[in-house]
Coordinates of C-alpha atoms in Angstrom, one line a residue:
X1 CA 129.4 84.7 149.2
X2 CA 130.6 82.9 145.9
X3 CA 126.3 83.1 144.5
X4 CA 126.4 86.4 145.5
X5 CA 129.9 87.5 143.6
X6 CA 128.3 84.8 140.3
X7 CA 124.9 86.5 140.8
X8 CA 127.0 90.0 140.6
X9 CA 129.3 88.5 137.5
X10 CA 125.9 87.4 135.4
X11 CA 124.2 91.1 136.2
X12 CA 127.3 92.8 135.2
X13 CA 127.9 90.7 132.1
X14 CA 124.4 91.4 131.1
X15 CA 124.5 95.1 131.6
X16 CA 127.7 95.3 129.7
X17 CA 125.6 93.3 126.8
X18 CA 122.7 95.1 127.4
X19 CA 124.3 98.7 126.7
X20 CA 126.8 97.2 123.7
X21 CA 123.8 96.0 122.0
X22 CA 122.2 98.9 123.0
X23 CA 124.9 101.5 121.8
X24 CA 126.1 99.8 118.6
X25 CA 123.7 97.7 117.1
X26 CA 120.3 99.6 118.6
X27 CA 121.6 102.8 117.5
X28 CA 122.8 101.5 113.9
X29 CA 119.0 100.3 113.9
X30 CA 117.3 103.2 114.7
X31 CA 119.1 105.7 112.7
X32 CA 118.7 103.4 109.3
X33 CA 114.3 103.4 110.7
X34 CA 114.5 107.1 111.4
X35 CA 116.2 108.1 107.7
X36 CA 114.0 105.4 105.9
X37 CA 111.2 107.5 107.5
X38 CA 112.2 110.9 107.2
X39 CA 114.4 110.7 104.1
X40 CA 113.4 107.4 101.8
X41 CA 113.3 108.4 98.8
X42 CA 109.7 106.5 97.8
X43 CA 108.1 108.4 101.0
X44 CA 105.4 110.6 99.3
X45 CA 104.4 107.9 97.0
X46 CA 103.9 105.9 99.6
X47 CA 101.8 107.9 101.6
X48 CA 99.5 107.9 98.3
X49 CA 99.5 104.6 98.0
X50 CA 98.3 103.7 101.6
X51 CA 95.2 106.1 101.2
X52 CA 94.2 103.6 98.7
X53 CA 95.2 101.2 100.8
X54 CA 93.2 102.4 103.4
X55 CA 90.4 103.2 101.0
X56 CA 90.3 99.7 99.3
X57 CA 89.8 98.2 102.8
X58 CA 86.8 100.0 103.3
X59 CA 85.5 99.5 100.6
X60 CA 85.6 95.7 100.5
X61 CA 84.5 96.2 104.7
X62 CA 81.3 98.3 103.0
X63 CA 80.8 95.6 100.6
X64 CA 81.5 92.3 103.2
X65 CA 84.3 91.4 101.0
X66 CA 86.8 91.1 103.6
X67 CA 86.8 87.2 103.8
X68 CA 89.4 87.3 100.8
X69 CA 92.1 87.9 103.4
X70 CA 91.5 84.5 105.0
X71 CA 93.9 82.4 103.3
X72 CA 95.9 79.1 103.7
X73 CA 99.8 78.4 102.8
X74 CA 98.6 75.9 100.3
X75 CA 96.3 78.0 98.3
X76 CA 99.0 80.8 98.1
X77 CA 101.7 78.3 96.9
X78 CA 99.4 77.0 94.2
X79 CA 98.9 80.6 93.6
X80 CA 102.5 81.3 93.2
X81 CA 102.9 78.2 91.2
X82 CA 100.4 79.4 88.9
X83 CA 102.0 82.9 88.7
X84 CA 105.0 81.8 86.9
X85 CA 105.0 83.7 83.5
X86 CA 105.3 86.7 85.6
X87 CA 107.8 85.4 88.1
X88 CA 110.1 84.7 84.9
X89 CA 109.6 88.1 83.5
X90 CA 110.3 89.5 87.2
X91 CA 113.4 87.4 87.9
X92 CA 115.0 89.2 84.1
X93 CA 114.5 92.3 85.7
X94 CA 115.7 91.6 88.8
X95 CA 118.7 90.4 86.9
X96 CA 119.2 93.7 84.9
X97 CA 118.3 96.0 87.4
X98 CA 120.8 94.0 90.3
X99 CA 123.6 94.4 87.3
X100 CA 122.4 98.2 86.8
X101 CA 123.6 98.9 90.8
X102 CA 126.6 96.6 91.4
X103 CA 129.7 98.3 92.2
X104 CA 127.3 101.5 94.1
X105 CA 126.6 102.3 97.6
X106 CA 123.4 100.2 98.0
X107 CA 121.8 103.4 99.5
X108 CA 119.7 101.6 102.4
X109 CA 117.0 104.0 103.6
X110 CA 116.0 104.2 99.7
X111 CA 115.8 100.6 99.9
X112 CA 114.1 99.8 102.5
X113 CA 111.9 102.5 101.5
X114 CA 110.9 100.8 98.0
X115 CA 110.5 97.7 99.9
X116 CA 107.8 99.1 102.3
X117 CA 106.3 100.8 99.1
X118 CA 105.9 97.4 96.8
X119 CA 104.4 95.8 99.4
X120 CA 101.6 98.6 99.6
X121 CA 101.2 98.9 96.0
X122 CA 100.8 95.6 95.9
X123 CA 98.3 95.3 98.9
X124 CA 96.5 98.4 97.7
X125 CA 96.3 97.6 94.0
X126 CA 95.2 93.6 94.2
X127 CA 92.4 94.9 97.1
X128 CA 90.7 97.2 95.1
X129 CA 90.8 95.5 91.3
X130 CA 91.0 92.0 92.1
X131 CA 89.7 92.2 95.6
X132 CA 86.8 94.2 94.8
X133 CA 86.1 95.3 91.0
X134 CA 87.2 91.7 90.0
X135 CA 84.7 90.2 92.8
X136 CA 81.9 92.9 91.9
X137 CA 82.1 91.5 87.9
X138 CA 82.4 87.9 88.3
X139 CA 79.5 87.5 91.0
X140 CA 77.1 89.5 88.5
X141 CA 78.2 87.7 85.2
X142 CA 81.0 85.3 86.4
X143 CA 78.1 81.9 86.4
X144 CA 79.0 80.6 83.5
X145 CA 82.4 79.7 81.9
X146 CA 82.3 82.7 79.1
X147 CA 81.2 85.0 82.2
X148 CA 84.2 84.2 84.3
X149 CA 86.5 84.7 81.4
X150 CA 84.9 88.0 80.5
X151 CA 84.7 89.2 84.0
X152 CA 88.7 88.4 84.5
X153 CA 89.1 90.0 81.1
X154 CA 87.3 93.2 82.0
X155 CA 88.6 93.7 85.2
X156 CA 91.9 93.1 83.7
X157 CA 91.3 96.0 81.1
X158 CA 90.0 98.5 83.9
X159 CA 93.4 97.6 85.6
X160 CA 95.6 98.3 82.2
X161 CA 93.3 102.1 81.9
X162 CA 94.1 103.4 85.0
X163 CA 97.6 103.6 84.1
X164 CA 96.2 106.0 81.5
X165 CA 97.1 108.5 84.3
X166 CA 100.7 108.3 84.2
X167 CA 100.6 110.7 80.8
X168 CA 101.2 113.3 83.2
X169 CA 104.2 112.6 84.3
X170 CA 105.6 110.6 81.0
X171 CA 105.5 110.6 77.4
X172 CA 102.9 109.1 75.5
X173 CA 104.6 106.0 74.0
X174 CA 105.7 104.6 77.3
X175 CA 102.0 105.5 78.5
X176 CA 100.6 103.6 75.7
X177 CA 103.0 100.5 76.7
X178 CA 102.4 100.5 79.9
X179 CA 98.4 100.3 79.6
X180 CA 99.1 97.5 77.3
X181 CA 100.7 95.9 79.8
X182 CA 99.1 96.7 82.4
X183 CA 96.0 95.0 81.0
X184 CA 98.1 91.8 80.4
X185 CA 99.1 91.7 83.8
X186 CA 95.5 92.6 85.1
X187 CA 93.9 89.5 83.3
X188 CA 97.2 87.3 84.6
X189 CA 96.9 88.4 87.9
X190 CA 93.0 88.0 87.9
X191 CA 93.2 84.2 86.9
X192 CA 95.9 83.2 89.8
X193 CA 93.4 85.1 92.2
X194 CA 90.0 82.9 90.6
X195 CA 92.0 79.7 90.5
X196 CA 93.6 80.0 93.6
X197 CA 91.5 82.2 95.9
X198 CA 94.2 83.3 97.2
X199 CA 94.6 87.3 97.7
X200 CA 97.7 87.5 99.1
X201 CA 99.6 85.3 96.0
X202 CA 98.6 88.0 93.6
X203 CA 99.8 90.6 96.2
X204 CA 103.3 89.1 96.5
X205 CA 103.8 88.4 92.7
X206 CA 102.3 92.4 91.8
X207 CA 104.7 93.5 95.0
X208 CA 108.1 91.6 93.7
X209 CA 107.5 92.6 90.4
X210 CA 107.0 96.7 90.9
X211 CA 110.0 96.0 93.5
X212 CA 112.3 94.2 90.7
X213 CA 111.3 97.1 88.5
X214 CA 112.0 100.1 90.4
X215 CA 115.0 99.0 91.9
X216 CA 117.8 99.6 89.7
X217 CA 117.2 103.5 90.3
X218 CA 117.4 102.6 94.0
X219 CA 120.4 104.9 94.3
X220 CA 119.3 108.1 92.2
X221 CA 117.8 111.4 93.6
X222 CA 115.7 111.7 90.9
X223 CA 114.5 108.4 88.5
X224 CA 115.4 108.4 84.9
X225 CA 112.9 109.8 82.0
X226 CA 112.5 108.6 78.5
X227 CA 113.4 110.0 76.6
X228 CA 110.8 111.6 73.9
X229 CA 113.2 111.5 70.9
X230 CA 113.9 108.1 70.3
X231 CA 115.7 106.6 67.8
X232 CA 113.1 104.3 65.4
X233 CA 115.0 100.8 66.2
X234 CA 114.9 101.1 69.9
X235 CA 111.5 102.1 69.3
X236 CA 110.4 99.1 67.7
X237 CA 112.2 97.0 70.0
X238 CA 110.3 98.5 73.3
X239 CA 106.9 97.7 71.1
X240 CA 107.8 94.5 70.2
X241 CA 108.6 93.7 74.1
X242 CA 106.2 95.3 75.5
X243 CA 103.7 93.1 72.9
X244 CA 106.2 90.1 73.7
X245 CA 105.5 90.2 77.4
X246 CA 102.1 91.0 77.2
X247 CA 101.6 88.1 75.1
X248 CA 103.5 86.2 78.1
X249 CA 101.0 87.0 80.7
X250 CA 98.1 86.4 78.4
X251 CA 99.2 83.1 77.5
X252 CA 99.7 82.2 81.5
X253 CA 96.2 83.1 81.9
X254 CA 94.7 81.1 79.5
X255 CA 96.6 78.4 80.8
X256 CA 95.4 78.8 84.4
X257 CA 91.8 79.1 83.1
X258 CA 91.9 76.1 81.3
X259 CA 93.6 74.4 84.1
X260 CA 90.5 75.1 86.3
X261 CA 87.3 73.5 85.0
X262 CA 85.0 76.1 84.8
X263 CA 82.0 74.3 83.3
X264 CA 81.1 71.3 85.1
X265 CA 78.9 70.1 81.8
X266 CA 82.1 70.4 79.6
X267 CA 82.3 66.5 77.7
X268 CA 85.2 64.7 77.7
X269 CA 86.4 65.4 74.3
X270 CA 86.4 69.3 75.1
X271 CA 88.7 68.6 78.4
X272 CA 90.6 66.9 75.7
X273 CA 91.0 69.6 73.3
X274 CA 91.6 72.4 75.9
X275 CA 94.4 70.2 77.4
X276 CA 95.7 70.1 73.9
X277 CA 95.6 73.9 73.8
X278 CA 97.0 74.2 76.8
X279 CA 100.1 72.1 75.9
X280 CA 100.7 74.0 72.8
X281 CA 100.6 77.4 74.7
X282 CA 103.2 76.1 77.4
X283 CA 105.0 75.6 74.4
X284 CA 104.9 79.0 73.0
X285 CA 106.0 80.2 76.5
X286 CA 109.4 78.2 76.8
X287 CA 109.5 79.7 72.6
X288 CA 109.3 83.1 73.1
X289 CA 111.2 83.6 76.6
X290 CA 114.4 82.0 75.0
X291 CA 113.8 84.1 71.3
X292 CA 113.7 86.7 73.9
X293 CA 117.2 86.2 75.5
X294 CA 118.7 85.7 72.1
X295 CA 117.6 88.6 70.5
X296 CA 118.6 91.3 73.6
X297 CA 122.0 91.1 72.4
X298 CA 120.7 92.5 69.0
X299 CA 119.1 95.6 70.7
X300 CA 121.6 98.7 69.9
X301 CA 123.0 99.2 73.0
X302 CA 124.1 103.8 72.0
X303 CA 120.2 103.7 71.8
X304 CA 119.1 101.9 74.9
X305 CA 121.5 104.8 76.5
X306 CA 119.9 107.3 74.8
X307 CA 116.4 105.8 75.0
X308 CA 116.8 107.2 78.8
X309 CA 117.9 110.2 80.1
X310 CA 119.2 110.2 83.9
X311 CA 120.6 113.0 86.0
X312 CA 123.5 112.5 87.8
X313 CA 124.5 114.9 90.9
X314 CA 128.1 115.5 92.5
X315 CA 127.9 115.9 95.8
X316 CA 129.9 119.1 97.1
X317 CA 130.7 119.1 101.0
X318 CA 129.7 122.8 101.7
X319 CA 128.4 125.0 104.8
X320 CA 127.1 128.0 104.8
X321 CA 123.9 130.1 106.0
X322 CA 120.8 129.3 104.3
X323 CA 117.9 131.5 103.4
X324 CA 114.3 130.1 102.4
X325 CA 111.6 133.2 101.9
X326 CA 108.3 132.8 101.3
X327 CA 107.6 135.8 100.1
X328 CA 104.5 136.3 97.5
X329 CA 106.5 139.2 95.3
X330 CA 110.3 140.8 95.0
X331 CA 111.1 144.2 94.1
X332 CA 114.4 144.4 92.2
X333 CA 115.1 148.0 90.7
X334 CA 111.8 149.5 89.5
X335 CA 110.4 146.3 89.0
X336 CA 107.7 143.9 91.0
X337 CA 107.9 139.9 90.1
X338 CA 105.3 137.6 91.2
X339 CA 104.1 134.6 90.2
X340 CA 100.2 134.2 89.2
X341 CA 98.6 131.7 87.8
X342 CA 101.6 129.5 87.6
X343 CA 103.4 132.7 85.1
X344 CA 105.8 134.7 86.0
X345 CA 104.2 138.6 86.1
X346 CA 106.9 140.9 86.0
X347 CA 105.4 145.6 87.1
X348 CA 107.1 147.7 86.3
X349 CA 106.4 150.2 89.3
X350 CA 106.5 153.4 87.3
X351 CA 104.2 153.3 84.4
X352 CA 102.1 150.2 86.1
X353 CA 102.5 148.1 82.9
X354 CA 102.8 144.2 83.4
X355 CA 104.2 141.8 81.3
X356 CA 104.0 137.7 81.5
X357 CA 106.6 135.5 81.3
X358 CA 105.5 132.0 79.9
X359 CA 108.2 129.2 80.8
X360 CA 107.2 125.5 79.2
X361 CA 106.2 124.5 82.8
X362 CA 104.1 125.7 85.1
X363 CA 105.8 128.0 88.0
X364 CA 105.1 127.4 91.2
X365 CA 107.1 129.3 93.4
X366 CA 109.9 132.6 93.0
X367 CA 112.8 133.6 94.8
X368 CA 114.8 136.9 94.0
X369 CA 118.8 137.2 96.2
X370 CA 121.3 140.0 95.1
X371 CA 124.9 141.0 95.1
X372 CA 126.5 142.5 92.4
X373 CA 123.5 140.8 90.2
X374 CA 120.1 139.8 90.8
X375 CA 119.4 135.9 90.7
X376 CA 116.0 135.1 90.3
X377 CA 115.0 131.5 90.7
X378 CA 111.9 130.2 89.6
X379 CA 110.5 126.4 90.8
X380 CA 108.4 124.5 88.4
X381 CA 108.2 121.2 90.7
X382 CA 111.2 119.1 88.8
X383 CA 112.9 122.0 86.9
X384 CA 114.7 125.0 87.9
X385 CA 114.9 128.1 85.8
X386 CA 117.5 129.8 87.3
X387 CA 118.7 133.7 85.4
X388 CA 121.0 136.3 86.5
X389 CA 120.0 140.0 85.8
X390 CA 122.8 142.8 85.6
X391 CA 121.5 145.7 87.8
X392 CA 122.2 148.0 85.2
X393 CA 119.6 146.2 82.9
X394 CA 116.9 144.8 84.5
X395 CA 115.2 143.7 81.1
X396 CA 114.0 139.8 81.9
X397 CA 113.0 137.2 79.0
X398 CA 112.6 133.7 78.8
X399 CA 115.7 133.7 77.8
X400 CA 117.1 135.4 80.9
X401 CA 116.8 131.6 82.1
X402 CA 118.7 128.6 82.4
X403 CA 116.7 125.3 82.6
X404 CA 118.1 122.9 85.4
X405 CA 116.3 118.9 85.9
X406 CA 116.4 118.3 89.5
X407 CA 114.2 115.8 91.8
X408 CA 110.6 117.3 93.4
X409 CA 111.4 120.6 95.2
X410 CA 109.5 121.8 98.0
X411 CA 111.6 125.1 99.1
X412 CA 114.2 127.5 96.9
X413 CA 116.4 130.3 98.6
X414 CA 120.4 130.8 98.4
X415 CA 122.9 129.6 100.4
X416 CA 126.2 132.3 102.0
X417 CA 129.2 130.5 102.1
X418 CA 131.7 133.0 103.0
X419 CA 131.6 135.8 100.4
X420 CA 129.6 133.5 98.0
X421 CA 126.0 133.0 97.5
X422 CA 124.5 130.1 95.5
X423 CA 121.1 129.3 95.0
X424 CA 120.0 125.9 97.1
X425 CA 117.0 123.7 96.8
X426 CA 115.4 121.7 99.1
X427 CA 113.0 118.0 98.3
X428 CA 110.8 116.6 99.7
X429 CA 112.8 113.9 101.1
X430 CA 114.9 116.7 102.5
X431 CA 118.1 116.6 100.7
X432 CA 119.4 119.9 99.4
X433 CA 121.0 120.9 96.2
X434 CA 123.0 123.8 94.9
X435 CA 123.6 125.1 91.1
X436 CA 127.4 126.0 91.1
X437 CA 129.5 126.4 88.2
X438 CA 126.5 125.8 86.0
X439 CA 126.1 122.8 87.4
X440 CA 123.4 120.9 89.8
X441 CA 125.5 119.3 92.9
X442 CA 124.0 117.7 96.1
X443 CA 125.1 118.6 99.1
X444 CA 126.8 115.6 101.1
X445 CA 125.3 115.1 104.3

């Protein structure tokens, strides 16, 4: 009798765990998984980023270059080791972008959402140029100590110019900086992977440095922009950095290409003299990262401000009934609006006339909702142009419309809250937004 009433005690005590862990912790799990996967704010770019993923991987399967991710603990470390110059520039990011979100809501689906999206960009990125384009160079011209350099320095370069693409979604300066950069890193990240042979070292330190990067906008709806008008000293300074850090990561991978010897003929006196070299560029390392602390407090802090320009939304606790329309063209009045060819083409229905609205962006999508006025909203991806049209005077410029930055929209309508209607956006990471009193505000959830 007393095994069967402890037999009963242990079930029951287990149960009782079972369904506390169950209810509180499992539940708390799996609603933080499902909005990392249905709301994180890094989604769609991470979906991009695995079809290269998945595309690099067959690529080095069509070209039995798989082997690469066969690695050992030691080679990584030594990998890691010889990383450093970008580990230090990581860790002062990490610093200024940890001090950019203290005192917010650490906004958890984002973050685990960035997380899963370093990791892929890093995976993806390493693959295909060091992985593959890196490994294509140096087994054609990599025999000989000048081709291993050249081969690292190429691939390195082809790394830098495929940035060249993000001109499309930022201004020309920061693209320019970037490539630079982006080269440096390239050539960095290609001498840890040919002294090490170790993949997945490169993958962590590219990973950890795009994650130490992009996460002081962790919290935003929409990342900051630079800002196109920018004052000439704040200017100079991002030059002079982004030529500062590139000269970092250069200087680490001549380092790590002399610490290998790459020509087994090399005499004695030349080890000599590259170890020489090589101390002297250790040197200018340790030089430049501490001229580089000292002279951030010099950099004018009302330009750094303005040398970026972020959008900030109120949230506004609001319910109401919410229309979406897909509708290809809206009659207000005696007039027809569609959009064509990313314009707005306003009819007019009695004489058959048509006139075309050019905004600065390209239109992607129109909605038209009445009451006393008309309100016509217009979607160019990150912008709104919202306008309000007196039914008495139905005459529509580009001046009719006010310009409004929001994060990527996927559907317009208007939302009736009791007796009011306001127009509402939705993202693509599902969140929805309202324009009310002039102003953009999200709506809490």
């Amino acid at each position: 009798m007393k095994k069967l009433l402890k037999l009963i005690g242990v079930v029951g005590v287990g149960l009782l765990l079972f369904w506390g862990v169950l209810l509180f912790f499992g539940s708390s799990i799996a609603r933080v998984i499902y909005q990392t996967l249905f709301y994180g704010k890094y989604n769609t770019m991470f979906i991009a980023e695995l079809v290269l993923l998945l595309f690099s991987l067959v690529v080095l399967l069509v070209r039995h270059r798989t082997k690469i991710c066969i690695s050992n603990w030691q080679s990584f470390w030594y990998g890691i080791k010889r990383g450093l110059p970008i580990l230090v520039v990581t860790f002062i990011s990490l610093v200024g972008s940890v001090v950019g979100i203290v005192g917010e809501e650490l906004n958890i689906p984002n973050f685990l959402s960035l997380i899963i999206l370093a990791i892929t960009i890093g995976m993806a990125e390493e693959f295909f140029f060091r992985g593959f384009i890196q490994g294509e160079i140096c087994d054609k011209y990599g025999t000989t100590r000048r081709g291993v350099i050249v081969s690292i320095i190429v691939s390195g370069i082809i790394f830098g110019v495929a940035h060249l693409t993000n001109i499309f979604s930022q201004d020309l300066i920061t693209t320019i900086m970037q490539v630079i950069q982006s080269s440096a890193i390239g050539i960095l990240f290609g001498s840890v992977f040919y002294i090490s042979k170790n993949i997945w070292s490169v993958v962590f330190l590219h990973s950890f440095y795009d994650f130490a990067i992009m996460l002081g906008e962790v919290n935003s709806y929409k990342d900051c922009v630079s800002n196109s008008n920018l004052a000439t000293g704040v200017l100079i300074f991002m030059l002079i950095g982004s030529l500062v850090y590139a000269f970092i990561y250069l200087v680490g991978a001549y380092l790590n290409l002399q610490k290998r010897n790459l020509d087994k003929n090399i005499s004695e006196l030349e080890q000599q003299q590259d170890q020489e070299k090589a101390t002297i560029a250790k040197k200018a390392i340790v030089v430049v990262v501490v001229i580089l602390f000292l002279i951030t407090p010099l950099i004018p802090a009302d330009g750094v401000e303005d040398a970026q320009i972020c959008y900030n939304y109120p949230p506004i606790n609001i319910k109401g009934d919410i229309t979406f329309s897909l509708n290809e063209e809206f009659i207000i009045g005696n007039l027809t609006l569609r959009i064509a060819n990313n314009k707005l083409v306003i009819k007019n229905n009695p004489n058959g006339e048509e006139e075309l609205i050019e905004m600065p962006e390209d239109i992607y999508d129109l909605y038209v909702y009445q009451d006393s006025n008309y309100h016509i909203i217009l979607n160019a991806n990150e912008i709104i142009y919202y306008g309000v049209v007196s039914r008495d005077n139905l005459e529509i410029t580009e001046n009719t419309f006010k310009k409004y930055d929001v994060p990527e929209i996927s559907d317009i309508g208007s939302i009736k809250v009791n007796e009011e209607i306001y127009p509402i956006f939705k993202s693509y990471i599902s969140d929805y937004f309202i324009i009310k009193d002039n102003t953009v505000m999200v709506i809490s959830k």
